[in-house]
Tab-separated table of C-alpha atoms in Angstrom:
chain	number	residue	atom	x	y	z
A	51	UNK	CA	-4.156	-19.935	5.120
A	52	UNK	CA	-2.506	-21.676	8.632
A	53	UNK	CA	0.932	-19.888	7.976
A	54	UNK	CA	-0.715	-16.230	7.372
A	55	UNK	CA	-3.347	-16.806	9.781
A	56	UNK	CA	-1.214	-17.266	12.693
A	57	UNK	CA	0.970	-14.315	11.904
A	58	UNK	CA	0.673	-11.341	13.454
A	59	UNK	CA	2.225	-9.150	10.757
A	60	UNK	CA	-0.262	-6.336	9.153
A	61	UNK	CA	-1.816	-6.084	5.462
A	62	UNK	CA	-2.031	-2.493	4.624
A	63	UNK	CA	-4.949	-1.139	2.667
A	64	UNK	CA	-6.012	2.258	1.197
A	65	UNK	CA	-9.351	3.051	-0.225
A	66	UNK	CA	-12.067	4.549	1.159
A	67	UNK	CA	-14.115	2.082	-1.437
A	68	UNK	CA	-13.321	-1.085	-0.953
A	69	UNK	CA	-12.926	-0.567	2.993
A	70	UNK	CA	-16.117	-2.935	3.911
A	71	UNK	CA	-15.129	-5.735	1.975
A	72	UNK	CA	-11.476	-5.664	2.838
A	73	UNK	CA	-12.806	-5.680	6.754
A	74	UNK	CA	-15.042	-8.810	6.038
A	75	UNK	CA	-11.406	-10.622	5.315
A	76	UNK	CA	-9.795	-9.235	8.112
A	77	UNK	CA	-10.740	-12.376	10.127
A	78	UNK	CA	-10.414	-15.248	7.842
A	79	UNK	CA	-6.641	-14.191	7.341
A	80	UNK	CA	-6.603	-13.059	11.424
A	81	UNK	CA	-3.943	-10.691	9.857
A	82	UNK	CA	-3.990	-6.970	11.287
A	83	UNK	CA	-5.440	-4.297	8.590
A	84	UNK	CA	-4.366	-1.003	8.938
A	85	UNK	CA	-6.208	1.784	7.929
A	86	UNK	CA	-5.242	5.586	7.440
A	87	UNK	CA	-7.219	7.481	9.389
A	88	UNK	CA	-8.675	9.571	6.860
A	89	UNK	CA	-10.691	7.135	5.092
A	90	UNK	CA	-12.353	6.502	8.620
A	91	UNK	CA	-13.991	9.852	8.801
A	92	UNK	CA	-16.058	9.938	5.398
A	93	UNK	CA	-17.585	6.394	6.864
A	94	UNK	CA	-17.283	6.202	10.545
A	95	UNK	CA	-20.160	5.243	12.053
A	96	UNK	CA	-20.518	2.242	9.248
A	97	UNK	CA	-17.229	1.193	9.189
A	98	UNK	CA	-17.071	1.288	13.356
A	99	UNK	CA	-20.204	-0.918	13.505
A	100	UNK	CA	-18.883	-3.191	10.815
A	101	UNK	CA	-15.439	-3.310	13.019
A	102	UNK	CA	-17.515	-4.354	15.949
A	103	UNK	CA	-20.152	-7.113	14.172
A	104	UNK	CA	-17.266	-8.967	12.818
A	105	UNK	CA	-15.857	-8.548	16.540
A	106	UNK	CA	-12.473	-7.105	14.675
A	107	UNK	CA	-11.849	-4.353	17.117
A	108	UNK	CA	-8.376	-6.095	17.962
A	109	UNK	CA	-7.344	-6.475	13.915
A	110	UNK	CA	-7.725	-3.001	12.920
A	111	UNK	CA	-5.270	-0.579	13.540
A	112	UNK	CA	-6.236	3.120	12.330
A	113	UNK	CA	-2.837	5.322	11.359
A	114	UNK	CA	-2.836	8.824	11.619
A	115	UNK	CA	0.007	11.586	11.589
A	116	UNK	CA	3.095	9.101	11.943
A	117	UNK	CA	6.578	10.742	12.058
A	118	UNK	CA	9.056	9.129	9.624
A	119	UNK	CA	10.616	6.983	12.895
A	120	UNK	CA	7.131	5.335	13.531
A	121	UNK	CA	6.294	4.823	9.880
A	122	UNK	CA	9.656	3.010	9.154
A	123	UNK	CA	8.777	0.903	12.570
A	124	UNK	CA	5.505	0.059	11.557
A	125	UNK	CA	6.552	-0.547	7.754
A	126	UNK	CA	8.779	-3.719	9.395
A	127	UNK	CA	5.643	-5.927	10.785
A	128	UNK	CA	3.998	-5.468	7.316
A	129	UNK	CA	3.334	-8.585	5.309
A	130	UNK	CA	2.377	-6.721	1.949
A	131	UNK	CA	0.803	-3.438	1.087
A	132	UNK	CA	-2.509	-3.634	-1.054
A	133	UNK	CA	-4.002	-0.313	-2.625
A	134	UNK	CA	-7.040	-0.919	-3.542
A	135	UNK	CA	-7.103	2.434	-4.815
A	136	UNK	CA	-9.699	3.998	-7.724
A	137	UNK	CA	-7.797	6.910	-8.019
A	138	UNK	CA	-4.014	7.418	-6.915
A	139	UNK	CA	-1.393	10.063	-8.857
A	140	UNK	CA	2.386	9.370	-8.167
A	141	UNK	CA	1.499	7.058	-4.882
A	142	UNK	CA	4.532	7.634	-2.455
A	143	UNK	CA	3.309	4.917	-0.014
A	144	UNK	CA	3.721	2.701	-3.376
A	145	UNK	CA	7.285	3.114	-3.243
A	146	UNK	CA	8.005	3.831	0.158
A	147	UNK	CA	6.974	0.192	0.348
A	148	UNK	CA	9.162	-0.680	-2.801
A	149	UNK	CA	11.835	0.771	-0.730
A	150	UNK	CA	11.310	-1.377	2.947
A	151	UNK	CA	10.986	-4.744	0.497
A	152	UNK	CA	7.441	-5.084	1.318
A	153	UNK	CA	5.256	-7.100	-1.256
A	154	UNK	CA	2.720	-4.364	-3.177
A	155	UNK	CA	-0.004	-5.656	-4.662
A	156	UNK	CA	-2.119	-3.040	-6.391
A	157	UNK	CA	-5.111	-2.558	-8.243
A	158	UNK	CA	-4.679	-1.021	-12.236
A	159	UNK	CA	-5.627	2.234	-11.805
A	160	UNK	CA	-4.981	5.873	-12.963
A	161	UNK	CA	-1.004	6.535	-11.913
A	162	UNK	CA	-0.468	3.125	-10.506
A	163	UNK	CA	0.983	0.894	-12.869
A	164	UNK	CA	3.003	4.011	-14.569
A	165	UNK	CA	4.137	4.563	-10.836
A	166	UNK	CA	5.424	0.826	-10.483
A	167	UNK	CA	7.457	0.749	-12.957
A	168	UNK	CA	7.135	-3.038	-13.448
A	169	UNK	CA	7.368	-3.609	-9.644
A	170	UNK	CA	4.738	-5.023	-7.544
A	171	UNK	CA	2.152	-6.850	-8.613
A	172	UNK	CA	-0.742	-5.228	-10.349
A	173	UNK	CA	-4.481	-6.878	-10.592
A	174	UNK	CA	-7.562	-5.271	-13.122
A	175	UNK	CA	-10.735	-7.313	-11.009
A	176	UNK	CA	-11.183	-6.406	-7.421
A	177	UNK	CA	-11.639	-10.360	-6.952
A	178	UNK	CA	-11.030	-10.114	-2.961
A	179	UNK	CA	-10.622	-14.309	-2.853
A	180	UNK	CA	-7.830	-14.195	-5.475
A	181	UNK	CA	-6.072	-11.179	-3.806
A	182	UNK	CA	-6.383	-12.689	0.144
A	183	UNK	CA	-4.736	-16.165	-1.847
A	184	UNK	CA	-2.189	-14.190	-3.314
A	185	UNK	CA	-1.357	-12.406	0.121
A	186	UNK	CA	-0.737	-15.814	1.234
A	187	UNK	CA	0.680	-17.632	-1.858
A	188	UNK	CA	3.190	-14.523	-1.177
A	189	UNK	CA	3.748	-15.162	2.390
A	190	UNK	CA	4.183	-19.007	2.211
A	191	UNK	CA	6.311	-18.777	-0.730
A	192	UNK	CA	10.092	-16.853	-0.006
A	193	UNK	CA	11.134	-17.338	-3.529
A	194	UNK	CA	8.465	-15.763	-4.843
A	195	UNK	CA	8.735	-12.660	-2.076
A	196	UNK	CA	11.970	-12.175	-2.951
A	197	UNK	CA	11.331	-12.295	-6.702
A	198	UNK	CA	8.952	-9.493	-6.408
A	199	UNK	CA	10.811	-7.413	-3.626
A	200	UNK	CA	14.275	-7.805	-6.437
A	201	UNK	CA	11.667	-6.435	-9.226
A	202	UNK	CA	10.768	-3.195	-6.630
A	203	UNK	CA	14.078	-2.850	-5.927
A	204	UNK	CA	14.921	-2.755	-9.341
A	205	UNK	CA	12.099	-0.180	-10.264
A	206	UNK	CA	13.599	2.126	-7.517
A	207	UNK	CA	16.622	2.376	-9.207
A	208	UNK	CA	14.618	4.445	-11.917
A	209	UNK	CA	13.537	6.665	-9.167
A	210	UNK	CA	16.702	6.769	-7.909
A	211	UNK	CA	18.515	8.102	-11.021
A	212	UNK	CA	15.830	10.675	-11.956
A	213	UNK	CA	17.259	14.111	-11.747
A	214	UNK	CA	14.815	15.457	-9.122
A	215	UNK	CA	16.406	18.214	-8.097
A	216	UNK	CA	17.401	19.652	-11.201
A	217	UNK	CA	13.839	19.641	-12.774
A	218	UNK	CA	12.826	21.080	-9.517
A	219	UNK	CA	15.005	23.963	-10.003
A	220	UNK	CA	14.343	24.855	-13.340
A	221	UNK	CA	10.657	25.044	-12.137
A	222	UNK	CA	11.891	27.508	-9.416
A	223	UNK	CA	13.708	29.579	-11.296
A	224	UNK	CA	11.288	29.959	-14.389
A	225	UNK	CA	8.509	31.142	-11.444
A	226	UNK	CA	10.949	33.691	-9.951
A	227	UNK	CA	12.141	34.829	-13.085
A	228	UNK	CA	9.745	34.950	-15.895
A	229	UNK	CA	6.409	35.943	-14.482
């Protein structure tokens, strides 16, 4: 853990869930977690006092409302991007991730692994060890970052081909003109 432990890049995690036990590994990795704000208000008062009995107030970083300048910033001092998530459809954060060649690692859920597109890594057991050693196996090892950032990259590609805007306007038109 040395390497990771004395970095002071972020882990990003999403689930509302799984927020307690990801906090008790905020300090064995001394990594920052960042948190979007809106799992913070369904928990608040539990996860604040957990924040502050682990004496993590420093670690945790709570996002809210970022423009697309800040998010790109903030997207640079990541180390990987875990979703923890139960439920997720199409996941944007997924690929916007994917796109600034951050390491996702994300649990098998619902949309996700459809989503991926082979990119990433994807894990069925919330086994929090495993995933904090593969955070770091990650980190420690650059061949193995890049090998998974070249597999996002080349998921992207699908997403980058897919005729958005033409399904998009056959949707438009067919509500405009055949109510």
């Amino acid at each position: 853990w040395s390497s990771l432990a004395s970095s002071s890049s972020y882990i990003m995690s999403i689930s509302s869930s799984d927020i307690f036990v990801v906090l008790y590994f905020t300090p064995l990795l001394s990594n920052q977690l960042l948190i979007p704000k809106n799992l913070i208000r369904k928990n608040n008062t539990k996860i604040q006092k957990l924040i502050s009995e682990l004496g993590i107030a420093n670690s945790v970083l709570f996002l809210e409302n970022l423009d697309d300048i800040s998010k790109e910033k903030e997207l640079e001092t990541w180390v990987a991007y875990v979703s923890m998530s139960d439920h997720e459809g199409f996941g944007i954060p997924l690929l916007e991730s994917f796109a600034a060649g951050i390491p996702v690692i994300a649990f098998k859920s619902s949309g996700i692994s459809e989503t991926l597109k082979g990119g990433g890594i994807l894990f069925k057991d919330k086994n929090y060890i495993k995933i904090a050693a593969l955070i770091n196996k990650i980190y420690e090892d650059e061949k193995l970052e890049e090998k998974i950032i070249k597999r996002q990259y080349r998921a992207l590609s699908f997403y980058n081909k897919f005729p958005f805007e033409k399904i998009l306007n056959r949707v438009i038109y067919k509500c405009q003109y055949e109510k």
